[in-house]
PDB file of N, CA and C in Angstrom:
ATOM      1  N   MET A   1     -10.306  -6.930   5.491  1.00 60.00           N
ATOM      2  CA  MET A   1      -9.241  -5.854   5.475  1.00 60.00           C
ATOM      3  C   MET A   1      -9.837  -4.608   4.895  1.00 60.00           C
ATOM      4  N   THR A   2      -9.520  -3.442   5.454  1.00 71.00           N
ATOM      5  CA  THR A   2      -9.967  -2.186   4.966  1.00 71.00           C
ATOM      6  C   THR A   2      -9.331  -1.830   3.601  1.00 71.00           C
ATOM      7  N   GLN A   3     -10.087  -1.284   2.745  1.00 87.00           N
ATOM      8  CA  GLN A   3      -9.581  -0.881   1.493  1.00 87.00           C
ATOM      9  C   GLN A   3      -9.544   0.553   1.453  1.00 87.00           C
ATOM     10  N   PHE A   4      -8.332   1.293   1.363  1.00 93.00           N
ATOM     11  CA  PHE A   4      -8.128   2.584   1.290  1.00 93.00           C
ATOM     12  C   PHE A   4      -8.013   3.095  -0.158  1.00 93.00           C
ATOM     13  N   LYS A   5      -8.243   4.464  -0.430  1.00 94.00           N
ATOM     14  CA  LYS A   5      -8.091   4.989  -1.671  1.00 94.00           C
ATOM     15  C   LYS A   5      -6.979   6.073  -1.515  1.00 94.00           C
ATOM     16  N   PRO A   6      -6.414   6.273  -2.776  1.00 95.00           N
ATOM     17  CA  PRO A   6      -5.111   7.288  -2.873  1.00 95.00           C
ATOM     18  C   PRO A   6      -5.889   8.697  -2.425  1.00 95.00           C
ATOM     19  N   GLY A   7      -5.256   9.496  -1.709  1.00 94.00           N
ATOM     20  CA  GLY A   7      -5.724  10.726  -1.277  1.00 94.00           C
ATOM     21  C   GLY A   7      -6.584  10.769  -0.129  1.00 94.00           C
ATOM     22  N   GLU A   8      -6.963   9.647   0.323  1.00 94.00           N
ATOM     23  CA  GLU A   8      -7.780   9.588   1.576  1.00 94.00           C
ATOM     24  C   GLU A   8      -6.903   9.808   2.825  1.00 94.00           C
ATOM     25  N   VAL A   9      -7.526  10.270   3.925  1.00 95.00           N
ATOM     26  CA  VAL A   9      -6.798  10.692   5.037  1.00 95.00           C
ATOM     27  C   VAL A   9      -7.189   9.578   6.109  1.00 95.00           C
ATOM     28  N   VAL A  10      -6.181   9.003   6.696  1.00 96.00           N
ATOM     29  CA  VAL A  10      -6.375   7.844   7.614  1.00 96.00           C
ATOM     30  C   VAL A  10      -5.607   8.258   8.961  1.00 96.00           C
ATOM     31  N   VAL A  11      -5.959   7.530   9.963  1.00 96.00           N
ATOM     32  CA  VAL A  11      -5.245   7.807  11.312  1.00 96.00           C
ATOM     33  C   VAL A  11      -4.595   6.506  11.593  1.00 96.00           C
ATOM     34  N   CYS A  12      -3.325   6.684  12.236  1.00 96.00           N
ATOM     35  CA  CYS A  12      -2.534   5.602  12.616  1.00 96.00           C
ATOM     36  C   CYS A  12      -3.221   5.016  14.015  1.00 96.00           C
ATOM     37  N   VAL A  13      -3.287   3.675  14.057  1.00 95.00           N
ATOM     38  CA  VAL A  13      -3.843   3.125  15.350  1.00 95.00           C
ATOM     39  C   VAL A  13      -2.761   2.168  15.897  1.00 95.00           C
ATOM     40  N   ASP A  14      -1.778   1.876  15.052  1.00 95.00           N
ATOM     41  CA  ASP A  14      -0.776   0.979  15.616  1.00 95.00           C
ATOM     42  C   ASP A  14       0.667   1.423  15.157  1.00 95.00           C
ATOM     43  N   ALA A  15       1.447   2.157  16.042  1.00 96.00           N
ATOM     44  CA  ALA A  15       2.715   2.591  15.605  1.00 96.00           C
ATOM     45  C   ALA A  15       4.042   1.990  16.140  1.00 96.00           C
ATOM     46  N   ARG A  16       3.637   0.881  16.700  1.00 96.00           N
ATOM     47  CA  ARG A  16       4.745   0.046  17.300  1.00 96.00           C
ATOM     48  C   ARG A  16       5.831  -0.394  16.319  1.00 96.00           C
ATOM     49  N   GLY A  17       7.051   0.006  16.519  1.00 95.00           N
ATOM     50  CA  GLY A  17       8.175  -0.420  15.591  1.00 95.00           C
ATOM     51  C   GLY A  17       8.344   0.291  14.335  1.00 95.00           C
ATOM     52  N   VAL A  18       7.586   1.344  14.142  1.00 96.00           N
ATOM     53  CA  VAL A  18       7.779   2.016  12.925  1.00 96.00           C
ATOM     54  C   VAL A  18       7.786   3.596  13.234  1.00 96.00           C
ATOM     55  N   TYR A  19       8.096   4.326  12.018  1.00 96.00           N
ATOM     56  CA  TYR A  19       8.249   5.802  12.268  1.00 96.00           C
ATOM     57  C   TYR A  19       6.788   6.437  11.949  1.00 96.00           C
ATOM     58  N   LEU A  20       5.835   6.160  12.799  1.00 97.00           N
ATOM     59  CA  LEU A  20       4.487   6.696  12.793  1.00 97.00           C
ATOM     60  C   LEU A  20       4.157   7.146  14.066  1.00 97.00           C
ATOM     61  N   THR A  21       3.237   8.042  14.249  1.00 97.00           N
ATOM     62  CA  THR A  21       2.658   8.425  15.505  1.00 97.00           C
ATOM     63  C   THR A  21       1.286   7.978  15.741  1.00 97.00           C
ATOM     64  N   GLU A  22       0.888   7.395  16.735  1.00 96.00           N
ATOM     65  CA  GLU A  22      -0.372   7.003  16.932  1.00 96.00           C
ATOM     66  C   GLU A  22      -1.376   8.079  17.122  1.00 96.00           C
ATOM     67  N   GLY A  23      -2.420   8.109  16.504  1.00 95.00           N
ATOM     68  CA  GLY A  23      -3.412   9.214  16.690  1.00 95.00           C
ATOM     69  C   GLY A  23      -3.207  10.255  15.663  1.00 95.00           C
ATOM     70  N   LYS A  24      -2.109  10.312  14.918  1.00 96.00           N
ATOM     71  CA  LYS A  24      -1.927  11.265  13.891  1.00 96.00           C
ATOM     72  C   LYS A  24      -2.379  10.847  12.569  1.00 96.00           C
ATOM     73  N   ARG A  25      -2.782  11.986  11.742  1.00 96.00           N
ATOM     74  CA  ARG A  25      -3.410  11.724  10.491  1.00 96.00           C
ATOM     75  C   ARG A  25      -2.283  11.680   9.365  1.00 96.00           C
ATOM     76  N   TYR A  26      -2.502  10.696   8.461  1.00 97.00           N
ATOM     77  CA  TYR A  26      -1.636  10.800   7.354  1.00 97.00           C
ATOM     78  C   TYR A  26      -2.497  10.611   6.042  1.00 97.00           C
ATOM     79  N   LYS A  27      -1.889  11.056   5.058  1.00 96.00           N
ATOM     80  CA  LYS A  27      -2.564  10.957   3.637  1.00 96.00           C
ATOM     81  C   LYS A  27      -2.180   9.755   2.823  1.00 96.00           C
ATOM     82  N   VAL A  28      -2.980   9.061   2.457  1.00 96.00           N
ATOM     83  CA  VAL A  28      -2.499   7.881   1.453  1.00 96.00           C
ATOM     84  C   VAL A  28      -2.098   8.233   0.202  1.00 96.00           C
ATOM     85  N   ASN A  29      -0.791   8.010  -0.161  1.00 97.00           N
ATOM     86  CA  ASN A  29      -0.299   8.311  -1.615  1.00 97.00           C
ATOM     87  C   ASN A  29      -0.868   7.403  -2.603  1.00 97.00           C
ATOM     88  N   LEU A  30      -0.770   6.079  -2.334  1.00 95.00           N
ATOM     89  CA  LEU A  30      -1.125   5.049  -3.209  1.00 95.00           C
ATOM     90  C   LEU A  30      -1.162   3.773  -2.545  1.00 95.00           C
ATOM     91  N   ILE A  31      -1.894   2.820  -3.206  1.00 95.00           N
ATOM     92  CA  ILE A  31      -1.932   1.378  -2.639  1.00 95.00           C
ATOM     93  C   ILE A  31      -1.020   0.600  -3.568  1.00 95.00           C
ATOM     94  N   ARG A  32       0.006   0.004  -3.031  1.00 95.00           N
ATOM     95  CA  ARG A  32       1.130  -0.836  -3.661  1.00 95.00           C
ATOM     96  C   ARG A  32       0.380  -2.039  -4.263  1.00 95.00           C
ATOM     97  N   ASP A  33       1.148  -2.620  -5.220  1.00 94.00           N
ATOM     98  CA  ASP A  33       0.622  -3.881  -5.799  1.00 94.00           C
ATOM     99  C   ASP A  33       0.510  -5.003  -4.829  1.00 94.00           C
ATOM    100  N   ASN A  34       1.440  -4.830  -3.811  1.00 94.00           N
ATOM    101  CA  ASN A  34       1.421  -6.031  -2.748  1.00 94.00           C
ATOM    102  C   ASN A  34       0.459  -5.734  -1.509  1.00 94.00           C
ATOM    103  N   GLY A  35      -0.359  -4.739  -1.797  1.00 93.00           N
ATOM    104  CA  GLY A  35      -1.405  -4.367  -0.803  1.00 93.00           C
ATOM    105  C   GLY A  35      -0.928  -3.410   0.423  1.00 93.00           C
ATOM    106  N   LEU A  36       0.319  -2.995   0.349  1.00 95.00           N
ATOM    107  CA  LEU A  36       0.703  -2.046   1.195  1.00 95.00           C
ATOM    108  C   LEU A  36       0.207  -0.629   1.044  1.00 95.00           C
ATOM    109  N   VAL A  37       0.000   0.072   2.162  1.00 96.00           N
ATOM    110  CA  VAL A  37      -0.587   1.632   1.986  1.00 96.00           C
ATOM    111  C   VAL A  37       0.743   2.354   1.940  1.00 96.00           C
ATOM    112  N   ASP A  38       0.907   3.245   0.971  1.00 97.00           N
ATOM    113  CA  ASP A  38       2.068   4.001   0.779  1.00 97.00           C
ATOM    114  C   ASP A  38       1.822   5.366   1.578  1.00 97.00           C
ATOM    115  N   ILE A  39       2.550   5.754   2.606  1.00 96.00           N
ATOM    116  CA  ILE A  39       2.481   6.902   3.424  1.00 96.00           C
ATOM    117  C   ILE A  39       3.775   7.673   3.551  1.00 96.00           C
ATOM    118  N   ILE A  40       3.731   8.982   3.741  1.00 96.00           N
ATOM    119  CA  ILE A  40       4.949   9.593   4.172  1.00 96.00           C
ATOM    120  C   ILE A  40       4.899   9.699   5.597  1.00 96.00           C
ATOM    121  N   ASN A  41       6.133   9.125   6.203  1.00 96.00           N
ATOM    122  CA  ASN A  41       6.130   8.935   7.470  1.00 96.00           C
ATOM    123  C   ASN A  41       6.685  10.107   8.252  1.00 96.00           C
ATOM    124  N   ASP A  42       6.843   9.947   9.569  1.00 96.00           N
ATOM    125  CA  ASP A  42       7.380  11.170  10.463  1.00 96.00           C
ATOM    126  C   ASP A  42       8.927  11.660  10.091  1.00 96.00           C
ATOM    127  N   ARG A  43       9.519  10.701   9.386  1.00 95.00           N
ATOM    128  CA  ARG A  43      10.843  11.108   8.877  1.00 95.00           C
ATOM    129  C   ARG A  43      10.896  11.704   7.496  1.00 95.00           C
ATOM    130  N   ASN A  44       9.685  11.974   7.019  1.00 96.00           N
ATOM    131  CA  ASN A  44       9.399  12.628   5.629  1.00 96.00           C
ATOM    132  C   ASN A  44       9.936  11.632   4.591  1.00 96.00           C
ATOM    133  N   GLN A  45       9.777  10.397   4.824  1.00 95.00           N
ATOM    134  CA  GLN A  45      10.095   9.234   3.708  1.00 95.00           C
ATOM    135  C   GLN A  45       8.729   8.567   3.331  1.00 95.00           C
ATOM    136  N   ARG A  46       8.735   8.132   2.134  1.00 96.00           N
ATOM    137  CA  ARG A  46       7.618   7.376   1.574  1.00 96.00           C
ATOM    138  C   ARG A  46       7.948   5.948   2.102  1.00 96.00           C
ATOM    139  N   GLN A  47       6.889   5.364   2.581  1.00 97.00           N
ATOM    140  CA  GLN A  47       7.158   3.975   3.156  1.00 97.00           C
ATOM    141  C   GLN A  47       5.729   3.258   3.008  1.00 97.00           C
ATOM    142  N   GLY A  48       5.831   1.909   2.789  1.00 97.00           N
ATOM    143  CA  GLY A  48       4.691   1.004   2.712  1.00 97.00           C
ATOM    144  C   GLY A  48       4.387   0.463   3.870  1.00 97.00           C
ATOM    145  N   TYR A  49       3.080   0.442   4.523  1.00 97.00           N
ATOM    146  CA  TYR A  49       2.689  -0.105   5.718  1.00 97.00           C
ATOM    147  C   TYR A  49       1.416  -0.898   5.540  1.00 97.00           C
ATOM    148  N   THR A  50       1.205  -1.918   6.435  1.00 96.00           N
ATOM    149  CA  THR A  50       0.027  -2.749   6.383  1.00 96.00           C
ATOM    150  C   THR A  50      -1.155  -1.968   6.651  1.00 96.00           C
ATOM    151  N   PRO A  51      -2.288  -2.283   5.886  1.00 95.00           N
ATOM    152  CA  PRO A  51      -3.474  -1.391   6.254  1.00 95.00           C
ATOM    153  C   PRO A  51      -3.855  -1.601   7.577  1.00 95.00           C
ATOM    154  N   LYS A  52      -3.650  -2.650   8.309  1.00 95.00           N
ATOM    155  CA  LYS A  52      -4.254  -2.865   9.784  1.00 95.00           C
ATOM    156  C   LYS A  52      -3.753  -1.742  10.704  1.00 95.00           C
ATOM    157  N   ARG A  53      -2.655  -1.059  10.205  1.00 95.00           N
ATOM    158  CA  ARG A  53      -2.132  -0.086  11.087  1.00 95.00           C
ATOM    159  C   ARG A  53      -2.903   1.263  11.053  1.00 95.00           C
ATOM    160  N   PHE A  54      -3.853   1.298  10.240  1.00 96.00           N
ATOM    161  CA  PHE A  54      -4.792   2.535   9.972  1.00 96.00           C
ATOM    162  C   PHE A  54      -6.121   2.321  10.028  1.00 96.00           C
ATOM    163  N   LYS A  55      -6.913   3.381  10.320  1.00 94.00           N
ATOM    164  CA  LYS A  55      -8.304   3.491  10.281  1.00 94.00           C
ATOM    165  C   LYS A  55      -8.557   4.732   9.627  1.00 94.00           C
ATOM    166  N   ARG A  56      -9.893   4.736   8.888  1.00 91.00           N
ATOM    167  CA  ARG A  56     -10.454   6.011   8.361  1.00 91.00           C
ATOM    168  C   ARG A  56     -10.573   6.987   9.507  1.00 91.00           C
ATOM    169  N   SER A  57     -10.530   8.313   9.235  1.00 84.00           N
ATOM    170  CA  SER A  57     -10.662   9.218  10.348  1.00 84.00           C
ATOM    171  C   SER A  57     -11.978   9.204  10.975  1.00 84.00           C
ATOM    172  N   GLY A  58     -13.026   8.865  10.455  1.00 78.00           N
ATOM    173  CA  GLY A  58     -14.321   8.885  11.044  1.00 78.00           C
ATOM    174  C   GLY A  58     -14.563   7.572  11.856  1.00 78.00           C
ATOM    175  N   GLU A  59     -13.783   6.551  11.571  1.00 75.00           N
ATOM    176  CA  GLU A  59     -13.798   5.097  12.344  1.00 75.00           C
ATOM    177  C   GLU A  59     -13.055   5.269  13.684  1.00 75.00           C
ATOM    178  N   VAL A  60     -12.183   6.255  13.917  1.00 69.00           N
ATOM    179  CA  VAL A  60     -11.494   6.197  15.216  1.00 69.00           C
ATOM    180  C   VAL A  60     -12.461   6.295  16.393  1.00 69.00           C
ATOM    181  N   GLY A  61     -12.025   5.604  17.376  1.00 66.00           N
ATOM    182  CA  GLY A  61     -12.800   5.649  18.663  1.00 66.00           C
ATOM    183  C   GLY A  61     -14.155   4.763  18.617  1.00 66.00           C
ATOM    184  N   LYS A  62     -14.254   4.031  17.477  1.00 61.00           N
ATOM    185  CA  LYS A  62     -15.542   3.090  17.440  1.00 61.00           C
ATOM    186  C   LYS A  62     -14.948   1.688  17.724  1.00 61.00           C
TER     187      LYS A  62
END
């Protein structure tokens, strides 16, 4: 599983069923104790998502 750091910019690769946009960049606010990545979504709400929905911006397309 990919480990992200707070403040890191990630790209959404799986937006099915959530308020995210595939290909859009998001900034990681923090990593929650349960392993979820805390992101501000397209509705301007903080929400925790599984790390498999994101890749680092340099890894997209690989």
